Short mmCIF file of C-alpha atoms in Angstrom, two decimals:
data_model
loop_
_atom_site.label_atom_id
_atom_site.label_comp_id
_atom_site.label_asym_id
_atom_site.label_seq_id
_atom_site.Cartn_x
_atom_site.Cartn_y
_atom_site.Cartn_z
CA MET N 1 0.74 -24.36 -18.99
CA GLY N 2 1.69 -22.83 -22.30
CA PHE N 3 4.70 -20.83 -21.14
CA ALA N 4 6.69 -22.00 -24.15
CA ILE N 5 4.64 -19.65 -26.28
CA ARG N 6 6.68 -16.45 -26.37
CA LEU N 7 4.19 -14.25 -28.19
CA ALA N 8 3.08 -11.46 -25.89
CA VAL N 9 0.89 -8.41 -26.30
CA TRP N 10 1.10 -5.08 -24.50
CA LEU N 11 -2.30 -4.55 -22.92
CA LEU N 12 -2.17 -0.80 -22.77
CA PRO N 13 -4.31 1.01 -20.19
CA LEU N 14 -7.15 3.17 -21.34
CA ARG N 15 -5.93 6.73 -21.73
CA VAL N 16 -7.98 8.63 -19.22
CA ALA N 17 -8.01 12.39 -19.61
CA LEU N 18 -6.07 13.49 -16.52
CA THR N 19 -4.92 16.76 -15.13
CA ASP N 20 -2.15 16.93 -12.58
CA THR N 21 -3.43 16.66 -9.04
CA GLY N 22 -1.97 19.71 -7.45
CA THR N 23 1.25 21.58 -8.12
CA THR N 24 4.03 19.18 -8.99
CA GLU N 25 6.82 19.12 -11.55
CA CYS N 26 5.81 15.63 -12.68
CA SER N 27 2.78 14.92 -14.84
CA PHE N 28 0.53 12.44 -13.06
CA ALA N 29 -0.68 11.15 -16.42
CA GLU N 30 2.89 10.55 -17.60
CA THR N 31 3.95 8.76 -14.41
CA ALA N 32 1.13 6.94 -12.60
CA GLY N 33 -0.94 6.89 -15.78
CA LYS N 34 1.77 4.94 -17.64
CA ALA N 35 1.35 1.78 -15.55
CA VAL N 36 0.94 -1.19 -17.85
CA LEU N 37 -0.11 -4.83 -17.74
CA ILE N 38 1.85 -7.14 -20.05
CA PRO N 39 0.20 -10.55 -20.67
CA SER N 40 1.48 -13.47 -22.73
CA ALA N 41 -0.60 -15.16 -25.41
CA TYR N 42 -1.55 -17.83 -22.85
CA ALA N 43 -2.73 -15.19 -20.35
CA LEU N 44 -4.65 -13.34 -23.06
CA LYS N 45 -6.55 -16.52 -23.80
CA HIS N 46 -7.28 -17.57 -20.20
CA CYS N 47 -7.79 -14.28 -18.32
CA ASN N 48 -10.54 -11.68 -18.47
CA HIS N 49 -8.67 -8.44 -19.14
CA LYS N 50 -11.71 -6.18 -18.83
CA VAL N 51 -11.23 -6.30 -15.07
CA TRP N 52 -7.83 -4.63 -15.46
CA SER N 53 -9.31 -1.79 -17.51
CA THR N 54 -11.91 -1.24 -14.79
CA VAL N 55 -9.27 -1.27 -12.04
CA PHE N 56 -7.05 1.08 -14.04
CA GLU N 57 -9.81 3.63 -14.63
CA ARG N 58 -11.11 3.49 -11.07
CA THR N 59 -7.65 3.84 -9.51
CA LEU N 60 -6.81 6.97 -11.45
CA GLU N 61 -10.29 8.39 -10.91
CA VAL N 62 -9.89 8.11 -7.13
CA ALA N 63 -6.22 9.15 -7.07
CA LYS N 64 -6.78 12.43 -8.92
CA GLN N 65 -9.57 13.59 -6.59
CA PRO N 66 -8.79 17.01 -5.06
CA LEU N 67 -8.00 16.78 -1.37
CA GLU N 68 -10.49 19.47 -0.41
CA LYS N 69 -13.31 17.48 -2.00
CA THR N 70 -12.29 14.22 -0.35
CA LEU N 71 -11.56 15.06 3.28
CA GLU N 72 -12.04 17.88 5.73
CA PHE N 73 -11.25 18.54 9.37
CA ARG N 74 -14.25 18.96 11.67
CA LYS N 75 -13.78 20.58 15.07
CA ILE N 76 -15.98 19.38 17.92
CA ARG N 77 -16.19 20.91 21.42
CA THR N 78 -15.16 17.96 23.61
CA GLY N 79 -16.67 14.51 23.38
CA ARG N 80 -15.96 10.83 23.87
CA PHE N 81 -14.99 8.17 21.40
CA MET N 82 -14.02 4.51 21.07
CA PHE N 83 -12.45 2.27 18.44
CA PRO N 84 -14.88 -0.66 18.59
CA SER N 85 -13.77 -4.23 17.97
CA SER N 86 -15.83 -6.79 16.09
CA PRO N 87 -17.42 -9.99 17.44
CA LYS N 88 -16.15 -11.62 14.23
CA GLY N 89 -12.59 -11.43 15.54
CA PRO N 90 -9.34 -9.46 15.01
CA HIS N 91 -8.91 -10.28 11.31
CA LEU N 92 -11.87 -8.18 10.16
CA LEU N 93 -10.85 -4.86 8.60
CA LEU N 94 -12.53 -2.01 10.47
CA TRP N 95 -12.47 1.76 10.12
CA HIS N 96 -15.50 3.23 11.94
CA ILE N 97 -15.37 5.13 15.24
CA ASN N 98 -18.01 5.35 17.99
CA LEU N 99 -18.41 9.05 18.80
CA TYR N 100 -20.61 11.05 21.15
CA SER N 101 -20.67 14.81 21.71
CA ASN N 102 -23.21 17.47 22.63
CA ASP N 103 -21.78 19.58 19.82
CA THR N 104 -24.22 19.69 16.90
CA ALA N 105 -21.24 19.48 14.51
CA SER N 106 -20.88 15.80 15.45
CA LYS N 107 -24.32 15.09 13.96
CA GLU N 108 -23.10 16.10 10.50
CA LEU N 109 -20.21 13.63 10.27
CA ASN N 110 -20.06 10.91 7.60
CA GLU N 111 -22.19 8.08 9.01
CA HIS N 112 -20.08 5.47 7.22
CA PHE N 113 -17.08 6.42 9.36
CA PHE N 114 -18.64 7.73 12.59
CA THR N 115 -21.38 5.87 14.45
CA PRO N 116 -23.07 6.32 17.86
CA PHE N 117 -22.01 4.28 20.86
CA PRO N 118 -23.83 0.93 20.74
CA ASP N 119 -25.49 1.42 24.14
CA MET N 120 -26.23 4.13 26.68
CA LEU N 121 -23.98 2.49 29.28
CA ALA N 122 -20.87 3.01 27.14
CA ARG N 123 -21.93 6.54 26.29
CA PHE N 124 -22.16 7.66 29.90
CA SER N 125 -19.84 5.25 31.71
CA LYS N 126 -16.60 6.25 33.39
CA CYS N 127 -13.84 7.23 30.98
CA ASP N 128 -11.08 4.65 30.55
CA LEU N 129 -8.76 7.44 29.40
CA LYS N 130 -8.93 11.24 29.56
CA ILE N 131 -6.97 13.46 27.17
CA PHE N 132 -6.63 17.13 28.10
CA GLU N 133 -4.67 18.35 25.05
CA PRO N 134 -6.34 19.18 21.71
CA VAL N 135 -6.50 16.00 19.62
CA VAL N 136 -6.99 14.94 16.01
CA LEU N 137 -8.73 11.58 15.74
CA PHE N 138 -8.08 9.03 12.97
CA ARG N 139 -8.69 5.31 12.58
CA ALA N 140 -6.90 3.50 9.79
CA PHE N 141 -8.44 0.74 7.67
CA ALA N 142 -6.81 -2.31 9.25
CA PRO N 143 -7.21 -5.50 11.29
CA ARG N 144 -6.57 -5.42 15.05
CA TYR N 145 -3.12 -7.00 14.79
CA PHE N 146 -0.07 -5.34 13.20
CA GLN N 147 -0.39 -5.64 9.43
CA TYR N 148 2.57 -3.91 7.75
CA GLY N 149 0.81 -3.41 4.42
CA HIS N 150 -2.20 -1.61 5.91
CA VAL N 151 0.10 0.54 8.05
CA MET N 152 1.95 1.60 4.89
CA ALA N 153 -1.16 2.10 2.75
CA ASP N 154 -3.83 3.34 5.12
CA LEU N 155 -2.25 4.66 8.32
CA LEU N 156 1.04 6.32 7.42
CA PRO N 157 -0.14 8.55 4.51
CA LEU N 158 -2.96 10.22 6.45
CA VAL N 159 -1.13 10.42 9.79
CA VAL N 160 1.76 12.22 8.08
CA TRP N 161 -0.69 14.55 6.37
CA ILE N 162 -2.37 15.35 9.73
CA TYR N 163 1.06 15.91 11.30
CA ASN N 164 2.08 18.39 8.61
CA HIS N 165 -1.30 20.16 8.73
CA PHE N 166 -1.29 20.68 12.51
CA GLU N 167 2.16 22.01 13.26
CA SER N 168 1.60 22.76 16.95
CA ASN N 169 3.21 20.25 19.29
CA ASP N 170 0.27 20.79 21.63
CA THR N 171 -2.05 18.96 19.23
CA LYS N 172 -1.95 15.19 19.64
CA ILE N 173 -2.83 12.62 16.98
CA VAL N 174 -4.90 9.72 18.28
CA VAL N 175 -4.79 6.38 16.45
CA GLU N 176 -5.72 2.80 17.23
CA GLN N 177 -3.13 0.62 18.94
CA ASP N 178 -2.64 -2.84 17.46
CA THR N 179 -2.67 -5.93 19.67
CA ASP N 180 1.07 -6.44 19.07
CA GLY N 181 2.05 -2.87 19.99
CA ARG N 182 4.16 -2.65 16.83
CA ILE N 183 2.49 0.40 15.28
CA GLU N 184 4.00 2.46 18.07
CA SER N 185 7.50 1.11 17.42
CA PHE N 186 7.07 1.60 13.66
CA MET N 187 6.06 5.25 14.06
CA GLU N 188 8.94 5.87 16.47
CA TRP N 189 11.33 4.43 13.87
CA PHE N 190 9.78 6.38 11.00
CA ASP N 191 9.80 9.81 12.65
CA ALA N 192 10.58 10.33 16.35
CA LYS N 193 9.05 13.83 16.42
CA LEU N 194 5.83 12.57 14.86
CA HIS N 195 5.76 9.66 17.31
CA GLU N 196 6.02 12.07 20.26
CA ARG N 197 2.75 13.70 19.19
CA MET N 198 0.82 10.45 18.88
CA ILE N 199 -1.43 8.68 21.38
CA TYR N 200 -2.09 4.98 20.79
CA VAL N 201 -5.45 3.77 22.10
CA PRO N 202 -6.51 0.08 22.32
CA THR N 203 -9.85 -1.05 20.92
CA ASP N 204 -12.95 -0.81 23.11
CA THR N 205 -11.34 1.90 25.26
CA VAL N 206 -13.72 4.77 26.08
CA VAL N 207 -11.73 7.97 25.66
CA CYS N 208 -12.89 11.38 26.88
CA ALA N 209 -11.45 14.34 24.98
CA GLU N 210 -11.56 17.21 27.49
CA SER N 211 -10.30 19.83 25.02
CA ASP N 212 -10.86 20.43 21.31
CA LEU N 213 -11.57 17.25 19.36
CA VAL N 214 -10.86 17.36 15.62
CA VAL N 215 -11.88 14.50 13.35
CA LEU N 216 -10.90 13.69 9.78
CA ASP N 217 -14.28 13.59 8.06
CA PRO N 218 -14.54 12.09 4.55
CA ALA N 219 -16.92 13.72 2.08
CA PRO N 220 -20.43 12.15 2.14
CA ARG N 221 -19.88 10.31 -1.16
CA ASN N 222 -17.11 8.25 0.47
CA HIS N 223 -18.54 5.10 2.02
CA ARG N 224 -15.30 3.17 2.45
CA PRO N 225 -11.67 4.11 3.24
CA GLU N 226 -10.35 2.88 -0.14
CA SER N 227 -11.69 6.14 -1.60
CA LEU N 228 -9.21 8.12 0.54
CA ARG N 229 -6.14 6.85 -1.34
CA ILE N 230 -5.46 10.01 -3.31
CA ALA N 231 -2.30 11.28 -4.98
CA GLU N 232 -2.04 14.52 -3.03
CA VAL N 233 -1.78 12.68 0.28
CA HIS N 234 0.92 10.38 -1.12
CA ARG N 235 2.92 13.30 -2.51
CA ASN N 236 2.99 14.71 1.00
CA LEU N 237 4.11 11.31 2.35
CA ARG N 238 6.87 10.99 -0.23
CA ALA N 239 8.15 14.44 0.75
CA GLN N 240 8.37 13.21 4.35
CA VAL N 241 10.13 10.01 3.26
CA ALA N 242 12.67 12.14 1.36
CA LEU N 243 13.83 13.63 4.67
CA ARG N 244 15.26 10.28 5.74
CA ALA N 245 18.89 9.31 5.14
CA LYS N 246 19.21 7.90 1.62
CA SER N 247 21.28 5.17 0.03
CA ARG N 248 24.34 6.47 -1.76
CA SER N 249 23.68 4.37 -4.86
CA LEU N 250 20.92 2.29 -6.36
CA ASP N 251 22.47 -1.04 -7.23
CA LYS N 252 20.05 -3.81 -6.25
CA VAL N 253 17.30 -5.88 -7.82
CA ILE N 254 14.89 -7.18 -5.19
CA ALA N 255 13.00 -10.43 -5.72
CA TYR N 256 10.17 -10.65 -3.19
CA GLN N 257 9.33 -14.17 -2.01
CA ARG N 258 6.33 -15.04 0.18
CA LEU N 259 7.01 -17.93 2.54
CA PRO N 260 4.60 -20.60 3.83
CA GLY N 261 3.68 -19.89 7.43
CA ASP N 262 4.54 -16.18 7.15
CA THR N 263 1.36 -15.17 5.36
CA ARG N 264 -2.34 -15.61 6.02
CA THR N 265 -3.34 -14.85 2.44
CA GLY N 266 -1.60 -17.32 0.14
CA ARG N 267 -0.32 -16.10 -3.24
CA LEU N 268 2.85 -18.18 -2.84
CA ILE N 269 5.02 -18.86 -5.90
CA ALA N 270 6.27 -22.44 -6.37
CA LYS N 271 9.95 -22.76 -5.53
CA ASP N 272 10.94 -24.10 -8.97
CA GLN N 273 9.20 -21.28 -10.80
CA PHE N 274 10.64 -18.64 -8.46
CA GLY N 275 14.04 -20.07 -9.35
CA ARG N 276 13.28 -19.67 -13.06
CA LEU N 277 12.29 -16.03 -12.49
CA LEU N 278 15.64 -15.45 -10.79
CA ASP N 279 17.42 -17.09 -13.74
CA LEU N 280 15.57 -14.88 -16.24
CA THR N 281 16.52 -11.81 -14.18
CA ALA N 282 20.19 -12.83 -13.99
CA GLU N 283 20.23 -13.40 -17.76
CA ALA N 284 18.68 -9.97 -18.41
CA LEU N 285 21.22 -8.29 -16.11
CA ARG N 286 24.16 -10.03 -17.80
CA ALA N 287 22.87 -8.78 -21.14
CA LEU N 288 23.29 -5.28 -19.71
CA GLN N 289 26.75 -6.18 -18.37
CA ARG N 290 25.54 -6.03 -14.79
CA PRO N 291 26.47 -8.72 -12.25
CA ALA N 292 23.80 -11.26 -11.34
CA ASP N 293 24.69 -10.78 -7.66
CA ASP N 294 22.81 -7.48 -7.85
CA ILE N 295 19.77 -9.69 -7.13
CA VAL N 296 18.66 -9.89 -3.50
CA VAL N 297 15.92 -12.31 -2.45
CA PHE N 298 13.70 -10.58 0.14
CA ASN N 299 11.30 -12.65 2.22
CA GLY N 300 11.01 -10.49 5.33
CA ARG N 301 13.68 -12.44 7.22
CA VAL N 302 17.35 -11.93 7.98
CA ALA N 303 19.19 -14.09 5.44
CA GLY N 304 19.53 -17.70 6.57
CA THR N 305 17.51 -17.21 9.77
CA SER N 306 13.92 -17.10 10.99
CA GLN N 307 14.45 -13.63 12.46
CA SER N 308 12.29 -10.84 11.01
CA LEU N 309 14.07 -8.06 9.17
CA GLY N 310 13.75 -4.75 11.02
CA PHE N 311 12.08 -1.62 9.67
CA GLU N 312 15.42 0.12 9.07
CA GLU N 313 16.89 -2.87 7.22
CA GLN N 314 13.84 -3.07 4.94
CA TYR N 315 14.10 0.66 4.27
CA ARG N 316 17.80 0.46 3.40
CA LEU N 317 17.27 -2.50 1.11
CA PHE N 318 14.43 -1.02 -0.94
CA SER N 319 15.86 2.49 -1.02
CA SER N 320 18.92 1.04 -2.77
CA ALA N 321 16.92 -0.82 -5.45
CA PHE N 322 16.49 0.11 -9.12
CA LEU N 323 14.08 -2.81 -9.67
CA ALA N 324 11.75 -4.83 -7.42
CA PHE N 325 9.48 -7.67 -8.44
CA GLY N 326 7.19 -10.19 -6.79
CA PRO N 327 3.60 -11.13 -5.94
CA HIS N 328 1.20 -8.74 -4.30
CA GLY N 329 1.76 -8.79 -0.54
CA SER N 330 2.85 -6.67 2.42
CA GLY N 331 6.53 -7.07 1.57
CA MET N 332 6.00 -5.23 -1.72
CA SER N 333 4.70 -2.19 0.18
CA ASN N 334 8.38 -1.37 0.75
CA ILE N 335 8.41 0.12 -2.75
CA LEU N 336 7.36 3.26 -0.86
CA TRP N 337 11.06 3.66 0.03
CA MET N 338 12.38 3.43 -3.55
CA GLN N 339 14.11 6.59 -4.80
CA ASN N 340 13.59 8.48 -8.02
CA ALA N 341 15.95 11.10 -9.43
CA ASP N 342 13.29 13.02 -11.36
CA CYS N 343 10.14 12.45 -13.40
CA GLN N 344 11.90 10.30 -16.01
CA ALA N 345 14.65 8.56 -14.02
CA ARG N 346 12.55 6.32 -11.80
CA PRO N 347 13.12 2.80 -10.49
CA ALA N 348 10.88 0.02 -11.78
CA VAL N 349 8.43 -2.38 -10.15
CA ILE N 350 6.99 -5.58 -11.61
CA GLU N 351 4.09 -6.82 -9.49
CA PHE N 352 2.29 -10.12 -9.94
CA MET N 353 -1.49 -9.55 -9.72
CA CYS N 354 -4.29 -12.05 -9.29
CA SER N 355 -6.18 -12.79 -12.50
CA THR N 356 -9.52 -14.44 -13.18
CA ASP N 357 -7.52 -17.60 -13.98
CA ALA N 358 -6.25 -17.65 -10.37
CA ARG N 359 -9.60 -17.96 -8.62
CA SER N 360 -8.49 -21.23 -7.04
CA VAL N 361 -5.60 -19.47 -5.27
CA ARG N 362 -6.13 -18.29 -1.69
CA GLY N 363 -5.75 -14.54 -1.52
CA CYS N 364 -6.93 -14.14 -5.11
CA TYR N 365 -10.66 -14.25 -4.45
CA VAL N 366 -13.35 -13.10 -2.05
CA MET N 367 -16.70 -14.74 -1.45
CA GLU N 368 -19.89 -12.76 -2.02
CA GLY N 369 -22.58 -15.15 -0.92
CA LEU N 370 -22.00 -18.23 -3.06
CA ARG N 371 -20.09 -16.28 -5.72
CA LYS N 372 -16.31 -16.34 -5.91
CA LEU N 373 -15.01 -12.94 -7.09
CA THR N 374 -11.47 -12.24 -8.25
CA ARG N 375 -9.53 -10.00 -5.86
CA ILE N 376 -7.35 -7.79 -8.05
CA GLN N 377 -5.02 -5.71 -5.93
CA SER N 378 -1.66 -4.02 -6.43
CA TRP N 379 0.51 -1.46 -4.69
CA TRP N 380 0.12 0.76 -7.72
CA ARG N 381 -3.52 1.00 -6.72
CA LEU N 382 -2.95 1.24 -2.95
CA PHE N 383 -0.34 3.98 -3.38
CA ALA N 384 -2.59 6.09 -5.62
CA GLY N 385 -0.62 5.37 -8.80
CA ALA N 386 2.85 5.24 -7.14
CA PRO N 387 4.21 7.89 -9.55
CA TRP N 388 7.77 7.67 -8.18
CA VAL N 389 8.26 4.29 -9.91
CA ARG N 390 7.68 2.85 -13.39
CA TYR N 391 5.00 0.21 -12.90
CA PHE N 392 4.55 -3.08 -14.72
CA MET N 393 1.92 -5.68 -13.87
CA VAL N 394 1.96 -9.39 -14.69
CA TRP N 395 -0.88 -11.85 -14.18
CA MET N 396 -0.77 -14.65 -11.66
CA LEU N 397 -2.38 -17.84 -12.97
CA HIS N 398 -3.75 -20.98 -11.36
CA HIS N 399 -1.21 -23.57 -10.25
CA ASP N 400 -3.52 -26.44 -9.28
CA ASP N 401 -7.07 -27.28 -10.25
CA HIS N 402 -8.06 -27.37 -6.58
CA VAL N 403 -7.94 -24.55 -4.02
CA SER N 404 -4.29 -23.88 -3.22
CA GLU N 405 -1.96 -21.42 -1.50
CA VAL N 406 0.25 -21.47 -4.62
CA ALA N 407 -0.08 -19.47 -7.83
CA SER N 408 1.83 -19.57 -11.09
CA VAL N 409 3.28 -16.48 -12.74
CA ASP N 410 2.79 -15.61 -16.39
CA GLU N 411 6.47 -16.23 -17.16
CA ALA N 412 6.48 -14.89 -20.70
CA GLY N 413 4.71 -11.73 -19.54
CA PHE N 414 7.27 -11.38 -16.75
CA ASN N 415 10.22 -11.78 -19.13
CA ILE N 416 8.95 -9.05 -21.45
CA SER N 417 8.17 -6.79 -18.49
CA LEU N 418 11.65 -7.42 -17.15
CA HIS N 419 13.36 -6.31 -20.35
CA ALA N 420 11.03 -3.31 -20.64
CA ALA N 421 11.80 -2.32 -17.04
CA LEU N 422 15.55 -2.65 -17.61
CA LYS N 423 15.52 -0.55 -20.76
CA GLY N 424 16.19 2.29 -18.37
CA ALA N 425 19.58 0.72 -17.69
CA GLY N 426 20.86 3.07 -20.38
CA PRO N 427 21.22 6.82 -19.72
CA GLN N 428 18.06 6.96 -17.61
CA MET N 429 19.17 4.26 -15.16
CA ARG N 430 22.72 5.60 -14.99
CA ARG N 431 21.27 8.94 -13.91
CA LEU N 432 19.09 7.14 -11.40
CA GLN N 433 21.93 5.10 -9.93
CA ASN N 434 24.28 8.04 -9.60
CA PHE N 435 21.98 10.86 -8.60
CA LEU N 436 23.05 10.77 -4.94
CA VAL N 437 26.77 10.34 -5.49
#
């Protein structure tokens, strides 16, 4: 596939004029805005790179939006609500809420997030659940089952922000309960005090709020929840994450591997190529006089078993890493736990993104009518620039000519990204590895 060609070009992002989003010691432009895609000569020839420029610009445009112009709290005098399911099944991503109240304030809510009950019977039927405490209502962008990535990207940031905004323990936070019941256990693990203030409501449950009902209302220009992924919310989340017990040293390189049967969305890397990526990483570490056994393969399971790795174990693993790499997928959302010492001494992430050359790979495209559109997604985008890490992107390429679960990685682009990421193994990485000792 042309991987023998070692010529590679830095495809630098467009330099968008940015101002820091809020008061912070780190420049958003010099952290999140420094994310870079590094393609090989082969990838330059076979991929349309204009899509990356568009994604880059749009991500930073959304991320730097001021919070007060993106979201606001609306108080409603009692009412009833429901998280509706979809006749298309549990895999569809939903975010809208059925809401009814006599309060005129409810008529001014964003219609793309709040809709009337579908019929009069549901509006006036007996309540399935009554809540007598003041509540704040929020529905995350997610399927009905537990999906770790959407919990990390779309539930946790805004729930933590609500929690820190409403300090009274009397105010409850109402969210949707997944069919597996795992969101509840995740929130209890993440923060027991936050969990105590939450109420988890199943879909299609008519809930009557008998006291004050507060909703998180996006500004009218926001038609979809992707526009709510802003830097200020993630800064608040990172401050909450910093309260957790930390690793005493950062000494691991994490290689994320997606396994057949564990994912619904493809983007698998062939076993032989994954092995070559590990070899390249070991070689780069030895060049820096670091042991190759710093590398830990993470696939979401306890090593050598089919047992899922717990939330705490995933946190400990990623919070001890100075580098993580792998294809886009829920497992890579654990970069949220990675620790930075300051604005310069930050761990590194190399994420494999779908390219236009990977349109035959499941998980790399969406259908719009008869058109197949490339699905370009990364945790840099989902985490509003992820300014606590140094971000490198590498294209995924097609592996077979027919539709497949498997993608190839731009190996030459990865190798250059790897050495660029490990440049910090000098003074910068030593500061990073020792900042907690």
